[in-house]
Amino acid sequence: MKIAFIGLGNMGGGMAANLVRAGHQVNAFDLSETALATAAENGCTVFTDAQSVMAGVDAVVSMLPNGGIVDAFYHDNVFRVAPPEAILLDCSTIDVGTAKSVAKYAAIAGHEMVDAPVSGGIAAANAGTLTFMVGGSDSAFARAEPILAAMGKAVIHAGESGAGQAAKICNNMLLGASMVATCEAFKLAEKLGLDLQTFYDISSKASGQNWSMTSYCPVPGVGPASPADNDYQGGFATALMLKDLKLAMEAAALAGAETPMGERATELYQAFADAGQGALDFSAIIETLD
Ligand code: NAD
């Protein structure tokens, strides 16, 4: 298949390389020369203009920073020049409203489209082990699934357009709130004189068990290897967690949903980012708790 890949940054770079490994011809476009140079090393054919990259392609995959950029790129370029039979896959994390709107205009331009945000960070993008949450029609999903499978370990149909983004932000709101709660529990355990490894051994087998504790423990030296063991470098940046929490808060306000824990987690991550710690892994929020 001939695939145009738009946005070859931290995530998109590895994803495009996996499409090449799966035998696809990948046309790459990014505003960054560095990203394009790496894409060329990984076997992509690079383009320096946003439209010729889409000539004769069977699919367009995008992995861009936010909804405004996705909306503009699809209206200014994809809907103008991509062959109508090309399936469109936006893997960026964006707001539900923009995802639905772009899919609506895609249909007007004759395209099938899915929103397919990912769970898993840069390591999973490089290893081809992402989880994709997909919004779109049954027919669009059937066409998108094999392309996504070349970049991930799981591809799940969440529902109609926008459902992938909805699943992503609900999941990440839960992750943000559960990470803060896990950090609080360890801090309180420490203040109450418990040995933290002992508390982990108990809680990881009791009803407080959760992913933030047993797969990504915020306490250095406790649980499996995690960013906490590496001074909170790498992993999932606080700035990205904050982005997803804000998308969740925006969606909750529009839907009239009460999300008090999500709101509090958003405030805490906002304060942490404002203190200049946006690049640290999100589990580093434990350092702000007394
Ligand atoms: P990034 O900033 O590293 O990459 C984005 C790329 O898009 C950059 O190379 C940039 O030059 C390019 N770009 C920006 N505007 C463009 C345009 N108009 N045309 C062409 N290229 C353009 O970001 P990332 O970490 O790769 O994240 C991409 C998306 O994936 C985001 O929506 C993010 O929320 C989501 N995501 C990231 C992670 C992660 O751990 N990094 C995990 C899950 C989801």
Tab-separated table of C-alpha atoms and ligand atoms in Angstrom:
chain	number	residue	atom	x	y	z
A	1	MET	CA	0.000	0.000	0.000
A	2	LYS	CA	1.139	3.579	-0.612
A	3	ILE	CA	0.622	5.626	2.552
A	4	ALA	CA	1.141	9.358	3.206
A	5	PHE	CA	2.339	9.902	6.792
A	6	ILE	CA	1.967	13.417	8.197
A	7	GLY	CA	3.759	14.387	11.441
A	8	LEU	CA	6.890	12.316	12.107
A	9	GLY	CA	7.729	13.546	15.597
A	10	ASN	CA	8.357	11.529	18.758
A	11	MET	CA	5.429	9.210	18.042
A	12	GLY	CA	4.941	9.446	14.279
A	13	GLY	CA	8.593	8.746	13.496
A	14	GLY	CA	8.488	5.243	14.956
A	15	MET	CA	4.988	4.562	13.622
A	16	ALA	CA	6.006	5.412	10.052
A	17	ALA	CA	9.102	3.215	10.387
A	18	ASN	CA	6.862	0.302	11.380
A	19	LEU	CA	4.680	0.842	8.299
A	20	VAL	CA	7.840	0.642	6.176
A	21	ARG	CA	8.846	-2.574	7.997
A	22	ALA	CA	5.413	-4.013	7.210
A	23	GLY	CA	6.149	-3.538	3.501
A	24	HIS	CA	4.246	-0.320	2.792
A	25	GLN	CA	5.589	2.527	0.668
A	26	VAL	CA	5.517	5.515	3.043
A	27	ASN	CA	5.515	9.097	1.788
A	28	ALA	CA	6.490	11.372	4.700
A	29	PHE	CA	5.738	15.039	5.348
A	30	ASP	CA	6.658	17.141	8.382
A	31	LEU	CA	7.515	20.807	8.905
A	32	SER	CA	10.706	19.741	10.697
A	33	GLU	CA	13.773	18.974	8.586
A	34	THR	CA	15.194	16.838	11.395
A	35	ALA	CA	12.045	14.694	11.482
A	36	LEU	CA	12.206	14.261	7.696
A	37	ALA	CA	15.903	13.308	7.806
A	38	THR	CA	15.148	10.557	10.356
A	39	ALA	CA	12.174	9.400	8.280
A	40	ALA	CA	14.441	9.090	5.232
A	41	GLU	CA	16.901	6.985	7.271
A	42	ASN	CA	13.975	4.754	8.226
A	43	GLY	CA	13.045	4.097	4.603
A	44	CYS	CA	10.333	6.721	4.009
A	45	THR	CA	10.215	8.831	0.859
A	46	VAL	CA	10.280	12.417	2.109
A	47	PHE	CA	8.388	15.394	0.710
A	48	THR	CA	8.837	19.058	1.548
A	49	ASP	CA	5.393	20.186	0.500
A	50	ALA	CA	2.152	19.227	2.118
A	51	GLN	CA	0.278	18.269	-1.032
A	52	SER	CA	2.550	16.294	-3.391
A	53	VAL	CA	3.072	13.830	-0.514
A	54	MET	CA	-0.501	12.634	-1.116
A	55	ALA	CA	-0.339	11.971	-4.861
A	56	GLY	CA	-1.750	8.526	-5.660
A	57	VAL	CA	-1.870	7.278	-2.046
A	58	ASP	CA	-4.213	4.599	-0.715
A	59	ALA	CA	-4.208	6.014	2.826
A	60	VAL	CA	-3.255	9.121	4.804
A	61	VAL	CA	-2.084	8.728	8.423
A	62	SER	CA	-1.570	11.812	10.608
A	63	MET	CA	0.116	12.146	14.018
A	64	LEU	CA	-0.025	15.868	14.807
A	65	PRO	CA	0.149	17.950	18.008
A	66	ASN	CA	-3.448	19.198	18.426
A	67	GLY	CA	-6.935	19.655	17.012
A	68	GLY	CA	-6.318	23.080	15.466
A	69	ILE	CA	-3.381	21.757	13.450
A	70	VAL	CA	-5.286	18.611	12.415
A	71	ASP	CA	-8.326	20.636	11.308
A	72	ALA	CA	-6.210	23.074	9.275
A	73	PHE	CA	-4.072	20.349	7.684
A	74	TYR	CA	-7.064	18.299	6.522
A	75	HIS	CA	-8.972	21.312	5.138
A	76	ASP	CA	-5.948	22.988	3.520
A	77	ASN	CA	-4.372	19.858	2.071
A	78	VAL	CA	-5.999	16.446	2.468
A	79	PHE	CA	-9.509	17.364	1.296
A	80	ARG	CA	-8.033	19.276	-1.650
A	81	VAL	CA	-5.633	16.722	-3.089
A	82	ALA	CA	-5.867	13.243	-1.533
A	83	PRO	CA	-7.534	10.715	-3.862
A	84	PRO	CA	-11.156	10.315	-2.626
A	85	GLU	CA	-10.711	6.538	-2.360
A	86	ALA	CA	-7.848	7.039	0.130
A	87	ILE	CA	-8.817	6.094	3.711
A	88	LEU	CA	-7.910	8.774	6.280
A	89	LEU	CA	-6.575	7.886	9.754
A	90	ASP	CA	-5.911	10.590	12.321
A	91	CYS	CA	-3.933	9.101	15.224
A	92	SER	CA	-3.341	12.442	17.015
A	93	THR	CA	-4.969	13.090	20.403
A	94	ILE	CA	-7.517	15.864	19.778
A	95	ASP	CA	-10.902	17.026	21.074
A	96	VAL	CA	-13.971	14.972	20.239
A	97	GLY	CA	-15.717	17.894	18.495
A	98	THR	CA	-12.893	18.500	16.030
A	99	ALA	CA	-12.564	14.757	15.351
A	100	LYS	CA	-16.269	14.566	14.454
A	101	SER	CA	-16.134	17.732	12.357
A	102	VAL	CA	-13.080	16.625	10.340
A	103	ALA	CA	-14.719	13.222	9.721
A	104	LYS	CA	-17.881	14.987	8.510
A	105	TYR	CA	-15.939	17.065	5.986
A	106	ALA	CA	-13.951	13.980	4.978
A	107	ALA	CA	-17.229	12.284	4.038
A	108	ILE	CA	-18.253	15.343	2.015
A	109	ALA	CA	-14.922	15.066	0.142
A	110	GLY	CA	-15.702	11.391	-0.546
A	111	HIS	CA	-13.365	9.818	2.031
A	112	GLU	CA	-13.831	7.240	4.724
A	113	MET	CA	-12.088	8.358	7.916
A	114	VAL	CA	-11.305	7.118	11.418
A	115	ASP	CA	-10.047	8.860	14.545
A	116	ALA	CA	-7.510	6.430	16.007
A	117	PRO	CA	-5.683	7.901	19.021
A	118	VAL	CA	-3.167	5.720	20.804
A	119	SER	CA	-2.327	4.481	24.248
A	120	GLY	CA	1.382	3.841	24.786
A	121	GLY	CA	4.275	6.267	24.544
A	122	ILE	CA	7.351	6.702	22.387
A	123	ALA	CA	8.769	3.262	23.262
A	124	ALA	CA	5.525	1.574	22.183
A	125	ALA	CA	5.449	3.669	18.976
A	126	ASN	CA	8.972	2.497	18.151
A	127	ALA	CA	8.268	-1.120	19.079
A	128	GLY	CA	4.942	-1.279	17.205
A	129	THR	CA	3.048	-2.125	20.394
A	130	LEU	CA	0.572	0.775	20.591
A	131	THR	CA	-3.111	0.297	21.438
A	132	PHE	CA	-5.442	2.087	18.993
A	133	MET	CA	-8.944	3.236	19.984
A	134	VAL	CA	-10.871	3.742	16.792
A	135	GLY	CA	-13.919	5.853	15.944
A	136	GLY	CA	-15.649	5.477	12.578
A	137	SER	CA	-18.086	3.343	10.569
A	138	ASP	CA	-17.760	-0.449	10.398
A	139	SER	CA	-16.537	-0.161	6.838
A	140	ALA	CA	-13.926	2.510	7.666
A	141	PHE	CA	-12.738	0.420	10.625
A	142	ALA	CA	-12.374	-2.681	8.430
A	143	ARG	CA	-10.143	-0.732	6.043
A	144	ALA	CA	-8.123	1.002	8.792
A	145	GLU	CA	-7.570	-2.055	10.981
A	146	PRO	CA	-4.755	-3.741	8.975
A	147	ILE	CA	-2.860	-0.446	8.646
A	148	LEU	CA	-3.104	0.210	12.394
A	149	ALA	CA	-2.226	-3.418	13.217
A	150	ALA	CA	1.189	-2.848	11.593
A	151	MET	CA	1.875	-0.205	14.269
A	152	GLY	CA	0.235	-1.718	17.338
A	153	LYS	CA	-0.608	-4.722	19.457
A	154	ALA	CA	-4.327	-3.954	19.787
A	155	VAL	CA	-6.855	-2.173	17.549
A	156	ILE	CA	-10.269	-1.669	19.152
A	157	HIS	CA	-13.389	-0.281	17.483
A	158	ALA	CA	-14.856	2.165	20.016
A	159	GLY	CA	-17.871	3.340	17.994
A	160	GLU	CA	-18.732	6.052	15.464
A	161	SER	CA	-16.548	9.081	14.607
A	162	GLY	CA	-15.155	10.739	17.736
A	163	ALA	CA	-15.537	7.574	19.850
A	164	GLY	CA	-11.801	6.844	19.696
A	165	GLN	CA	-11.010	10.287	21.105
A	166	ALA	CA	-13.752	9.896	23.725
A	167	ALA	CA	-12.266	6.588	24.900
A	168	LYS	CA	-8.766	8.053	24.973
A	169	ILE	CA	-9.606	11.058	27.161
A	170	CYS	CA	-11.796	9.049	29.542
A	171	ASN	CA	-8.958	6.555	29.964
A	172	ASN	CA	-6.362	9.260	30.512
A	173	MET	CA	-8.560	11.191	32.951
A	174	LEU	CA	-8.780	7.965	34.964
A	175	LEU	CA	-5.007	7.515	34.674
A	176	GLY	CA	-4.256	11.076	35.854
A	177	ALA	CA	-6.586	10.848	38.835
A	178	SER	CA	-5.399	7.348	39.780
A	179	MET	CA	-1.757	8.414	39.610
A	180	VAL	CA	-2.409	11.318	42.000
A	181	ALA	CA	-4.339	9.013	44.361
A	182	THR	CA	-1.540	6.430	44.232
A	183	CYS	CA	1.056	9.108	45.064
A	184	GLU	CA	-1.071	10.294	47.999
A	185	ALA	CA	-1.387	6.776	49.365
A	186	PHE	CA	2.386	6.215	49.318
A	187	LYS	CA	3.036	9.604	50.934
A	188	LEU	CA	0.512	8.952	53.690
A	189	ALA	CA	1.881	5.434	54.209
A	190	GLU	CA	5.339	6.961	54.675
A	191	LYS	CA	4.062	9.519	57.197
A	192	LEU	CA	2.318	6.733	59.116
A	193	GLY	CA	5.618	4.902	59.426
A	194	LEU	CA	4.978	2.109	56.929
A	195	ASP	CA	7.842	0.695	54.896
A	196	LEU	CA	6.962	1.611	51.301
A	197	GLN	CA	7.912	-1.773	49.836
A	198	THR	CA	5.722	-3.425	52.462
A	199	PHE	CA	2.829	-1.110	51.640
A	200	TYR	CA	3.312	-1.962	47.933
A	201	ASP	CA	3.334	-5.694	48.705
A	202	ILE	CA	0.042	-5.320	50.571
A	203	SER	CA	-1.815	-2.819	48.377
A	204	SER	CA	-0.752	-4.433	45.095
A	205	LYS	CA	-2.622	-7.536	46.276
A	206	ALA	CA	-5.497	-5.661	47.921
A	207	SER	CA	-8.361	-3.522	46.665
A	208	GLY	CA	-6.208	-0.413	46.138
A	209	GLN	CA	-4.313	-2.156	43.338
A	210	ASN	CA	-4.230	-0.172	40.100
A	211	TRP	CA	-2.031	0.282	36.996
A	212	SER	CA	-0.345	3.446	38.337
A	213	MET	CA	0.870	1.381	41.274
A	214	THR	CA	1.731	-2.025	39.841
A	215	SER	CA	2.955	-1.107	36.341
A	216	TYR	CA	4.231	2.429	36.834
A	217	CYS	CA	4.973	2.899	40.512
A	218	PRO	CA	5.786	6.569	41.316
A	219	VAL	CA	8.146	5.536	44.159
A	220	PRO	CA	11.777	4.852	43.131
A	221	GLY	CA	12.915	1.303	43.828
A	222	VAL	CA	9.410	-0.045	44.420
A	223	GLY	CA	7.533	-2.214	41.890
A	224	PRO	CA	8.736	-2.925	38.327
A	225	ALA	CA	11.172	-0.529	36.595
A	226	SER	CA	9.451	2.784	35.871
A	227	PRO	CA	10.402	6.423	35.160
A	228	ALA	CA	10.628	6.928	38.965
A	229	ASP	CA	13.775	4.787	38.819
A	230	ASN	CA	15.258	7.157	36.243
A	231	ASP	CA	14.697	10.514	37.991
A	232	TYR	CA	11.297	10.758	36.250
A	233	GLN	CA	12.945	11.181	32.834
A	234	GLY	CA	11.289	9.657	29.737
A	235	GLY	CA	7.887	8.058	30.120
A	236	PHE	CA	4.735	10.160	29.647
A	237	ALA	CA	5.434	13.872	30.031
A	238	THR	CA	3.434	15.933	32.510
A	239	ALA	CA	2.658	18.394	29.682
A	240	LEU	CA	0.987	15.611	27.658
A	241	MET	CA	-0.981	14.375	30.663
A	242	LEU	CA	-2.151	17.946	31.235
A	243	LYS	CA	-3.158	18.239	27.567
A	244	ASP	CA	-5.315	15.088	27.838
A	245	LEU	CA	-6.853	16.167	31.165
A	246	LYS	CA	-7.817	19.518	29.639
A	247	LEU	CA	-9.432	17.733	26.689
A	248	ALA	CA	-11.344	15.581	29.181
A	249	MET	CA	-12.494	18.649	31.158
A	250	GLU	CA	-13.627	20.358	27.958
A	251	ALA	CA	-15.575	17.244	26.911
A	252	ALA	CA	-17.088	16.896	30.403
A	253	ALA	CA	-18.284	20.515	30.365
A	254	LEU	CA	-19.890	20.053	26.939
A	255	ALA	CA	-21.501	16.754	27.969
A	256	GLY	CA	-22.673	18.073	31.364
A	257	ALA	CA	-20.739	15.338	33.207
A	258	GLU	CA	-19.516	15.821	36.786
A	259	THR	CA	-15.806	14.977	37.080
A	260	PRO	CA	-14.578	16.303	40.447
A	261	MET	CA	-11.556	13.969	40.611
A	262	GLY	CA	-10.605	14.777	37.034
A	263	GLU	CA	-10.876	18.500	37.827
A	264	ARG	CA	-8.616	18.197	40.854
A	265	ALA	CA	-6.063	16.154	38.917
A	266	THR	CA	-6.111	18.827	36.190
A	267	GLU	CA	-5.439	21.582	38.778
A	268	LEU	CA	-2.545	19.632	40.273
A	269	TYR	CA	-0.945	18.855	36.913
A	270	GLN	CA	-1.450	22.474	35.806
A	271	ALA	CA	0.377	23.715	38.926
A	272	PHE	CA	3.175	21.184	38.360
A	273	ALA	CA	3.581	22.270	34.724
A	274	ASP	CA	3.450	25.952	35.746
A	275	ALA	CA	6.324	25.225	38.151
A	276	GLY	CA	8.444	24.322	35.115
A	277	GLN	CA	8.132	20.523	35.398
A	278	GLY	CA	6.151	19.857	32.209
A	279	ALA	CA	8.909	17.700	30.719
A	280	LEU	CA	9.097	15.314	33.700
A	281	ASP	CA	7.168	12.050	33.674
A	282	PHE	CA	3.669	12.513	35.125
A	283	SER	CA	4.416	10.211	38.080
A	284	ALA	CA	6.825	12.916	39.349
A	285	ILE	CA	3.729	14.680	40.735
A	286	ILE	CA	4.524	12.666	43.898
A	287	GLU	CA	7.339	15.149	44.580
A	288	THR	CA	4.805	17.969	45.064
A	289	LEU	CA	2.991	16.174	47.908
A	290	ASP	CA	4.119	16.693	51.495
B	1	NAD	P1	5.757	15.816	18.463
B	1	NAD	O1	5.652	17.273	18.712
B	1	NAD	O2	7.017	15.100	18.793
B	1	NAD	O3	5.453	15.527	16.905
B	1	NAD	C1	4.521	16.247	16.149
B	1	NAD	C2	5.132	16.459	14.761
B	1	NAD	O4	4.180	17.135	13.956
B	1	NAD	C3	6.400	17.323	14.792
B	1	NAD	O5	7.459	16.653	14.138
B	1	NAD	C4	5.981	18.588	14.054
B	1	NAD	O6	7.035	19.175	13.294
B	1	NAD	C5	4.888	18.058	13.151
B	1	NAD	N1	3.955	19.084	12.680
B	1	NAD	C6	3.361	20.074	13.395
B	1	NAD	N2	2.545	20.800	12.603
B	1	NAD	C7	2.628	20.248	11.357
B	1	NAD	C8	2.019	20.542	10.125
B	1	NAD	N3	1.157	21.545	9.983
B	1	NAD	N4	2.343	19.793	9.069
B	1	NAD	C9	3.218	18.763	9.178
B	1	NAD	N5	3.818	18.418	10.336
B	1	NAD	C10	3.519	19.165	11.409
B	1	NAD	O7	4.508	15.160	19.208
B	1	NAD	P2	4.312	13.607	19.591
B	1	NAD	O8	4.791	13.356	20.970
B	1	NAD	O9	4.781	12.764	18.459
B	1	NAD	O10	2.712	13.563	19.684
B	1	NAD	C11	1.898	13.507	18.526
B	1	NAD	C12	0.466	13.231	18.966
B	1	NAD	O11	0.427	11.995	19.681
B	1	NAD	C13	-0.116	14.293	19.903
B	1	NAD	O12	-1.457	14.525	19.550
B	1	NAD	C14	0.022	13.653	21.288
B	1	NAD	O13	-0.949	14.122	22.198
B	1	NAD	C15	-0.199	12.186	20.944
B	1	NAD	N6	0.399	11.227	21.891
B	1	NAD	C16	1.688	11.390	22.314
B	1	NAD	C17	2.240	10.462	23.206
B	1	NAD	C18	3.682	10.592	23.676
B	1	NAD	O14	4.066	9.867	24.621
B	1	NAD	N7	4.492	11.457	23.086
B	1	NAD	C19	1.474	9.371	23.652
B	1	NAD	C20	0.173	9.230	23.194
B	1	NAD	C21	-0.359	10.159	22.294
